[in-house]
XYZ file of C-alpha atoms in Angstrom:
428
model
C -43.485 -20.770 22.841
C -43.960 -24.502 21.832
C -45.062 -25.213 25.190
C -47.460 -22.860 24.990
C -48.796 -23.752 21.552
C -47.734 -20.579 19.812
C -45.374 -21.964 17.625
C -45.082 -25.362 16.395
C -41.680 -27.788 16.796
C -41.780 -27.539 12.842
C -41.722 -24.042 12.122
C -39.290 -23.571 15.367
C -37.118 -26.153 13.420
C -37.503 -24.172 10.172
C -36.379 -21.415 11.473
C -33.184 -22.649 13.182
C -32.358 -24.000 9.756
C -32.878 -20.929 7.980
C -30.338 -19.142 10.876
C -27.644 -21.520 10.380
C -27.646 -21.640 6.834
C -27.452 -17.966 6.841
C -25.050 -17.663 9.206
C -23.109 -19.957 7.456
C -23.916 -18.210 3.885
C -22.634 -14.974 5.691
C -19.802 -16.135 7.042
C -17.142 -15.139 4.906
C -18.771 -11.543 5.117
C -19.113 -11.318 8.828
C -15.176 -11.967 9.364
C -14.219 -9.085 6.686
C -16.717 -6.356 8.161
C -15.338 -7.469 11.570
C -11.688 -6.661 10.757
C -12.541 -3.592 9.410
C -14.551 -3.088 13.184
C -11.005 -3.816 14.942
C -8.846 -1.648 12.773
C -11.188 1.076 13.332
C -11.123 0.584 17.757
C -7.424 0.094 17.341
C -7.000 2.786 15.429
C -8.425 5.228 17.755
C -10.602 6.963 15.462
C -14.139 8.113 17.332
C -16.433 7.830 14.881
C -20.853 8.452 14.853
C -22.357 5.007 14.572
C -24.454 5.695 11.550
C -20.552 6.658 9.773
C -18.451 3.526 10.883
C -21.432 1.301 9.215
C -21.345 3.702 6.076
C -17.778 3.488 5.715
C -17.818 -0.380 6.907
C -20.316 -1.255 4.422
C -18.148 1.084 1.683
C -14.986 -1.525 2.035
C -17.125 -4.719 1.915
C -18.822 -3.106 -1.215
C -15.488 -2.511 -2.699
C -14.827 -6.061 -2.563
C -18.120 -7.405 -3.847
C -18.367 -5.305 -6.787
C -17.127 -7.059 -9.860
C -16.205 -4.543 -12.632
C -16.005 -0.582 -12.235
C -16.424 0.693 -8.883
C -18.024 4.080 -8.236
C -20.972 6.102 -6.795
C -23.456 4.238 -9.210
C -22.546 1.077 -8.681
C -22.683 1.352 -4.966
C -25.582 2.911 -4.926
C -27.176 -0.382 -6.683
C -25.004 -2.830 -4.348
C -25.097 -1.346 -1.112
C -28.006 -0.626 1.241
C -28.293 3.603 1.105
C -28.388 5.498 -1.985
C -26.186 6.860 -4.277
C -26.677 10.662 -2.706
C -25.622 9.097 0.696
C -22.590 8.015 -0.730
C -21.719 10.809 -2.794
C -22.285 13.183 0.874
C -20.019 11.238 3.198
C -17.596 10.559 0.466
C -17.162 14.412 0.465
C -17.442 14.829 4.434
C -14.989 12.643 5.554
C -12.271 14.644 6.516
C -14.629 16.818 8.463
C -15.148 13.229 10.345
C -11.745 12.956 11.130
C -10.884 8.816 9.824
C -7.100 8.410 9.903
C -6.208 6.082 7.241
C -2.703 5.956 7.973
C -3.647 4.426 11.852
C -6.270 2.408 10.334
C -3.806 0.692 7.895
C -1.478 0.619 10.508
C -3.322 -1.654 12.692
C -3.937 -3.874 9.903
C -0.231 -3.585 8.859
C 1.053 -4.782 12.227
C -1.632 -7.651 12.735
C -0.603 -8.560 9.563
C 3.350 -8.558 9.959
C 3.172 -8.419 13.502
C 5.593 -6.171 15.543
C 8.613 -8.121 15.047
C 10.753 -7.941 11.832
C 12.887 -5.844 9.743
C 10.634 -3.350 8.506
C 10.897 0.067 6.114
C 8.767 2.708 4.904
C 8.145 2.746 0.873
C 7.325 5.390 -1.334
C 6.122 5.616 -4.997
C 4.022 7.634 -7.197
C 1.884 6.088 -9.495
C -0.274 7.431 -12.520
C -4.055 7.585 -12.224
C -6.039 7.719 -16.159
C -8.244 10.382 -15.937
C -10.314 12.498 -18.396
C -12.078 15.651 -18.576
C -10.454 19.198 -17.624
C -12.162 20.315 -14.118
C -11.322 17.560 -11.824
C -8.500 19.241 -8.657
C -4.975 18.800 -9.810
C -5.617 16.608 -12.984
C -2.403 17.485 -15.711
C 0.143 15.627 -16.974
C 2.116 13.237 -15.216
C 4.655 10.263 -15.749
C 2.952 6.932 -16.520
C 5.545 3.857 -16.342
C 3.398 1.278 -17.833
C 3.115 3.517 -20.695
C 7.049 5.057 -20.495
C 5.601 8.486 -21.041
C 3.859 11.449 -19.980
C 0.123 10.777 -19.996
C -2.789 13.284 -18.936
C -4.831 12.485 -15.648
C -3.778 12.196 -12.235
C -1.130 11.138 -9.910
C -1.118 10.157 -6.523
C 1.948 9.143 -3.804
C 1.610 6.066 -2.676
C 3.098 5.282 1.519
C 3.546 1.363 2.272
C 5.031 -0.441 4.986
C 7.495 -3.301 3.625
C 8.289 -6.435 5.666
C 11.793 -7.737 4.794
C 11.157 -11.461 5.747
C 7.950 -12.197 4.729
C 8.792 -9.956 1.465
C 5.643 -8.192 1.952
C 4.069 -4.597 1.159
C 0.605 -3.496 2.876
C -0.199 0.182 1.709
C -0.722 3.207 4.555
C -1.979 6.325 2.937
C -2.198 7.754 -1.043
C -2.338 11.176 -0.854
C -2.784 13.043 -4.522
C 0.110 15.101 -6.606
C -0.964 18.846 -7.144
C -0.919 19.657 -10.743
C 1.930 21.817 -12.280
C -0.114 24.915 -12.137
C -0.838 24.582 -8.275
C 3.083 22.814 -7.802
C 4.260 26.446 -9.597
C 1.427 28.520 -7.642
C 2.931 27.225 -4.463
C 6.289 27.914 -5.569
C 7.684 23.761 -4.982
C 8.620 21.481 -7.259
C 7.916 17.407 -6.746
C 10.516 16.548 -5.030
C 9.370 19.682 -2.444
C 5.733 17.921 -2.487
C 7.081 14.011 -1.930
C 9.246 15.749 1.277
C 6.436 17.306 2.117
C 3.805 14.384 2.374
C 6.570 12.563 4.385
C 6.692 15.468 7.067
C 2.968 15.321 7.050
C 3.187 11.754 8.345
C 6.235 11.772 9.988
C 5.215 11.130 13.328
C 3.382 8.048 13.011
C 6.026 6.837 10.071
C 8.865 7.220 13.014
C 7.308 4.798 15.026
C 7.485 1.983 12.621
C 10.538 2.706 10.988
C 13.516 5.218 9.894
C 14.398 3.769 6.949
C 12.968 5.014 3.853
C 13.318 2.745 0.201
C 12.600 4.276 -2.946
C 13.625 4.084 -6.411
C 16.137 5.790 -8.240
C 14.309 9.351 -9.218
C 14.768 10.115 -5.261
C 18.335 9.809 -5.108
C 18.999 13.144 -4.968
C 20.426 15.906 -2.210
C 17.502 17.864 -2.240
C 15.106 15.121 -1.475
C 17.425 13.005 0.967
C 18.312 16.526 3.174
C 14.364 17.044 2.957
C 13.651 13.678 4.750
C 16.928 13.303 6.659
C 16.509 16.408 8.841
C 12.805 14.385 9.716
C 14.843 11.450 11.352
C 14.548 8.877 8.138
C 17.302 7.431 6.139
C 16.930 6.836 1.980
C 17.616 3.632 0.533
C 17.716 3.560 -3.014
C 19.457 3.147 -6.103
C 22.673 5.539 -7.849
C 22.446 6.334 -11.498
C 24.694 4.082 -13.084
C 27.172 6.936 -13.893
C 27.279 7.978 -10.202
C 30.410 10.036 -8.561
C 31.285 7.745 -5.821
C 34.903 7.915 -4.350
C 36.874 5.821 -1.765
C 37.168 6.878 1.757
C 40.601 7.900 3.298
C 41.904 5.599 6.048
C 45.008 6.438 5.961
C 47.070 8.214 9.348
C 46.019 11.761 10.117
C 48.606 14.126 9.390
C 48.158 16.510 12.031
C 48.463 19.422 10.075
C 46.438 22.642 9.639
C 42.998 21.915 7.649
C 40.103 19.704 7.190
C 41.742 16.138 7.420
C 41.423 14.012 4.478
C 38.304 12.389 3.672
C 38.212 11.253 0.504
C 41.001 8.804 -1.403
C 40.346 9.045 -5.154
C 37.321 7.669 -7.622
C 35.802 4.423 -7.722
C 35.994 3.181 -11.246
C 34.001 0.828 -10.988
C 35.781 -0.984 -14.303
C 38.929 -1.187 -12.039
C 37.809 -1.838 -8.403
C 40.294 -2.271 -5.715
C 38.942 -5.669 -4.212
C 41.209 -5.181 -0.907
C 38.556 -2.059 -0.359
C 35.478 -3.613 -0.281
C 33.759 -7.355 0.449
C 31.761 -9.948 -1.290
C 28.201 -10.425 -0.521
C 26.096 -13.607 -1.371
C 22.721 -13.576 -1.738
C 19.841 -15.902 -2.714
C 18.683 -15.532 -6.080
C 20.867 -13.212 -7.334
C 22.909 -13.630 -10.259
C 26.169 -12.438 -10.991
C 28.483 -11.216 -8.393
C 28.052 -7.925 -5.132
C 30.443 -5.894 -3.397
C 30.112 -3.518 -0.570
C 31.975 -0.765 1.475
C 31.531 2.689 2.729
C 31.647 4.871 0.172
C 31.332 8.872 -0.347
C 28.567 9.809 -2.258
C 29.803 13.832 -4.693
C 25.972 14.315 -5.312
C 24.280 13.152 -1.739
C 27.599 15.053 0.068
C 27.808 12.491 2.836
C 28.762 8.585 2.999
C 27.075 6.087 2.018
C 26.870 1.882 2.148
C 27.214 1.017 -1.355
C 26.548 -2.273 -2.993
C 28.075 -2.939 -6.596
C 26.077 -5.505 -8.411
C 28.096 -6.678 -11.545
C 25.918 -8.959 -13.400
C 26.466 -11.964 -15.933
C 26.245 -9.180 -18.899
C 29.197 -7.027 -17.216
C 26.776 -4.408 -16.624
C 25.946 -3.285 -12.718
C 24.105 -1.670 -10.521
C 24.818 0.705 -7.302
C 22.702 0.413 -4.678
C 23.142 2.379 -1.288
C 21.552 3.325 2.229
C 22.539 6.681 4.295
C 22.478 4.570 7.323
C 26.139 3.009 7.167
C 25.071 0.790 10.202
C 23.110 -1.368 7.358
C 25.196 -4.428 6.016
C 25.053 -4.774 1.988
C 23.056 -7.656 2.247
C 20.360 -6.024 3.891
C 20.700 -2.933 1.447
C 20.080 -5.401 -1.674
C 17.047 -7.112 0.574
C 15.440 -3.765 1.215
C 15.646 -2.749 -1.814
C 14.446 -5.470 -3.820
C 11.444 -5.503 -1.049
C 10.449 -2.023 -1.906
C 8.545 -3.686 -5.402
C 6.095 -5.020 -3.543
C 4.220 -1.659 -3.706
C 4.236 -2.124 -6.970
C 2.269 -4.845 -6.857
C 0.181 -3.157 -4.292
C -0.939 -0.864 -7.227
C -1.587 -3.094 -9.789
C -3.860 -5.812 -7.044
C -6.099 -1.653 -6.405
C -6.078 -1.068 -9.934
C -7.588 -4.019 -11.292
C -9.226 -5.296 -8.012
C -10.521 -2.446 -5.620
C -11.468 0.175 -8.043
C -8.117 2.725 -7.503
C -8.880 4.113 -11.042
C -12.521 3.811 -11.167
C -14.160 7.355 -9.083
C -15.856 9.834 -11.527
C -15.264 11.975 -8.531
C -14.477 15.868 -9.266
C -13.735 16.526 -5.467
C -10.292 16.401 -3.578
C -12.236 14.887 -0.306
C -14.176 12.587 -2.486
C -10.818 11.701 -4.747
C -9.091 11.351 -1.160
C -12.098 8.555 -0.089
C -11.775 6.385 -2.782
C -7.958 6.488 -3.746
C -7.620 5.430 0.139
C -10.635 3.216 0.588
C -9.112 1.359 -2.211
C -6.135 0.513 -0.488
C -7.514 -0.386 2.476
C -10.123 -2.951 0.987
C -6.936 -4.689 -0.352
C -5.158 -4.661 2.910
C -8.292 -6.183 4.727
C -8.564 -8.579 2.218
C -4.884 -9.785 2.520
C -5.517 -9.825 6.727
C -8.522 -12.173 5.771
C -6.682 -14.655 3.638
C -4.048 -14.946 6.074
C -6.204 -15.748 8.800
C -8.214 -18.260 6.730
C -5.006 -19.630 5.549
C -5.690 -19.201 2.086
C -3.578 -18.385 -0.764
C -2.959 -15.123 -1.955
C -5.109 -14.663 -5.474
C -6.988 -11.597 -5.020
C -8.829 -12.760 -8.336
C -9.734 -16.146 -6.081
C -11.089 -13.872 -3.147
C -12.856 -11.504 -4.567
C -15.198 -13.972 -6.717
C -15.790 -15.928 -3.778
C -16.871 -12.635 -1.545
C -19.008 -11.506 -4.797
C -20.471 -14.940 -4.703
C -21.095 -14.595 -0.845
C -22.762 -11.544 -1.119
C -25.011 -12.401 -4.477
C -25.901 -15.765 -2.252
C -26.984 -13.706 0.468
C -28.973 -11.234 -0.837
C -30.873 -13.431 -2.727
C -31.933 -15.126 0.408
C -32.434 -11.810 2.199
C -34.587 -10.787 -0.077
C -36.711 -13.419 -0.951
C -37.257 -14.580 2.778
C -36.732 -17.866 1.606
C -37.141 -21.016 4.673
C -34.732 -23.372 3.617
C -34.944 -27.518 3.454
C -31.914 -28.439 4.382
C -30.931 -30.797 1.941
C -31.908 -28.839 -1.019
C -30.162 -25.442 0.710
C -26.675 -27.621 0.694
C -27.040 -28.808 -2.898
C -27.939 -24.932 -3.826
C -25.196 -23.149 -1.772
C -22.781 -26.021 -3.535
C -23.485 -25.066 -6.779
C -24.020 -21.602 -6.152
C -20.045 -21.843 -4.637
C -18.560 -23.577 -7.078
C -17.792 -20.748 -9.379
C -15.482 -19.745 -6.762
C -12.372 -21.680 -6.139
């Protein structure tokens, strides 16, 4: 074209500036939407083309929004309307998007395939008002420490013992009392339930389930148990737990001995059970192979006695586990807990205005995985983990851009670095 005369060296110049200070502007955005392109061609999921850039441009948007994030407000950020939104909020089950692969392939690109690794599970509350959104009732809130009105939903995460790690695989909502007592189940019926739904991809990544001490029951480990999946968890701390009998048979008539009296856990017979050390842990831990009276099968226990006197009992159905790796399991499985809180005050969990299940669905799980492409992003950048950190500086990105974009600005060089500078240095 310059040889030609169409277009002069200057304006040919201009506009190579303007595409590399764009590009560069847009950096940080083009490496987020392109890990959300990979998770969804790993995941398998066939998807339209005008749907993968909806739901594309839905997790960026989730992650550039400061403050409340809902229909509204991503109608103002984002590129379609609010009605589009709002439509393929509501039809996205009909376009068949598996979170649970598409947070697996982040998961494992994350972690990477090597590693201790368990399955976690905890409900958490979501504050809700108003009387006609699906299953909205009463449900236990433990920031609060009481029953609170709104919603609840059950939250699946993959925990990586050595990097102490949580990255979240699927929320799926809590019916209400009403539909829990229309369907004849209780919660513990509905938790079992969820994990069945999942249970073939959960398999695959591991058998070991960690949860806290409301699932220690019979009812809940048989639920899971005849699945393939083990329960790690926690005893109450008045727990019937007895010694095993290893001891000669007899060889008399009957069931041979099993159990050899009560563990009291204020007299413990040290020549039964070992010391464990771990890092960080005060106090002193002891393990064996117990028999659990309420679980009706044996267990590995760990008996924390802390510095106060008081303890703890921690277990795992799979005996094969030492006690060291019981305790680390365990005290892994709180990482979903701060999986929660990064959704809730980061990625919108409790900000839809929704009144749909398929919409509620959307945005409980498009929440979680924003946060888990985030966290791939940081890694990879080598950056450390402050989701406050990364969002302002993908806000920033975005507000940077689309002021460019829409003013069609052609850049000089030197004042384009001073501007993107300043512009940048509200972000760390």
């Amino acid at each position: 074209l310059i040889k030609f005369g169409q277009v002069s060296e200057s304006q040919q110049l201009s506009s190579l500036l303007h595409y590399l200070v764009m590009k560069k502007i847009s950096e940080a955005l083009d490496q987020y939407t392109g890990i959300c392109k990979e998770a969804i061609l790993t995941s398998a999921v066939k998807l339209s083309k005008r749907f993968e850039k909806v739901i594309i441009e839905v997790l960026l948007l989730y992650m550039v929004i400061p403050g409340r994030i809902n229909f509204t407000q991503l109608g103002k950020y984002g590129r379609h309307g609010e009605q589009c939104y709002r439509q393929n909020f509501g039809r996205l089950r009909s376009k068949s998007l598996n979170w649970l692969r598409f947070n697996v392939s982040l998961a494992l690109r994350y972690f990477g395939s090597d590693g201790r690794k368990a399955i976690a599970i905890d409900p958490s509350y979501i504050s809700k008002s108003g009387k006609k959104t699906p299953h909205i009732g009463r449900f236990w809130s433990g920031c609060a420490g009481a029953v609170k009105h709104g919603l609840e939903i059950m939250g699946l995460g993959l925990i990586d013992i050595d990097s102490h790690n949580c990255m979240m695989l699927r929320a799926h909502q809590t019916p209400g009392n009403f539909e829990l007592k229309k369907r004849n189940m209780t919660l513990a019926d509905h938790y079992i339930a969820v994990i069945k739904r999942y249970c073939r991809e959960l398999l695959k990544l591991s058998h070991l389930v960690v949860a806290d001490a409301f699932f220690s029951t019979r009812t809940f480990y048989e639920g899971i148990h005849q699945h393939g999946f083990h329960l790690v968890s926690r005893f109450r701390d008045n727990a019937h737990l007895c010694y095993l009998y290893e001891g000669e048979r007899t060889g008399k008539r009957g069931r041979p001995k099993m159990i050899d009296g009560k563990i009291d856990l204020k007299k413990l017979d040290m020549s039964r059970m070992l010391p464990i050390f771990v890092d960080g842990l005060p106090g002193i831990a002891y393990t064996l192979i117990a028999y659990s009276k309420a679980l009706k099968c044996k267990v590995r226990l760990v008996i924390w006695i802390m510095p106060d006197k008081k303890h703890k009992l921690f277990f795992s159905t799979d005996t094969t586990l030492s006690g060291e790796e019981v305790l680390d399991f365990y005290r892994t499985r709180f990482q979903i807990e701060f999986c929660f809180r990064d959704a809730k005050q980061f990625c919108g969990l409790t900000d839809s205005q929704a009144r749909d299940t398929n919409k509620l669905d959307c945005a409980f799980n498009a929440s979680f995985a924003s946060l888990n492409v985030a966290k791939v992003m940081m890694k990879e950048r080598h950056m450390e983990y402050s989701m406050s950190k990364f969002k302002l500086l993908m806000t920033n990105t975005f507000l940077t851009k689309r002021i460019f974009d829409v003013s069609r600005y052609r850049p000089n060089q030197t004042l384009i670095n001073h501007i993107f500078k300043e512009l940048f240095g509200c972000a760390a």
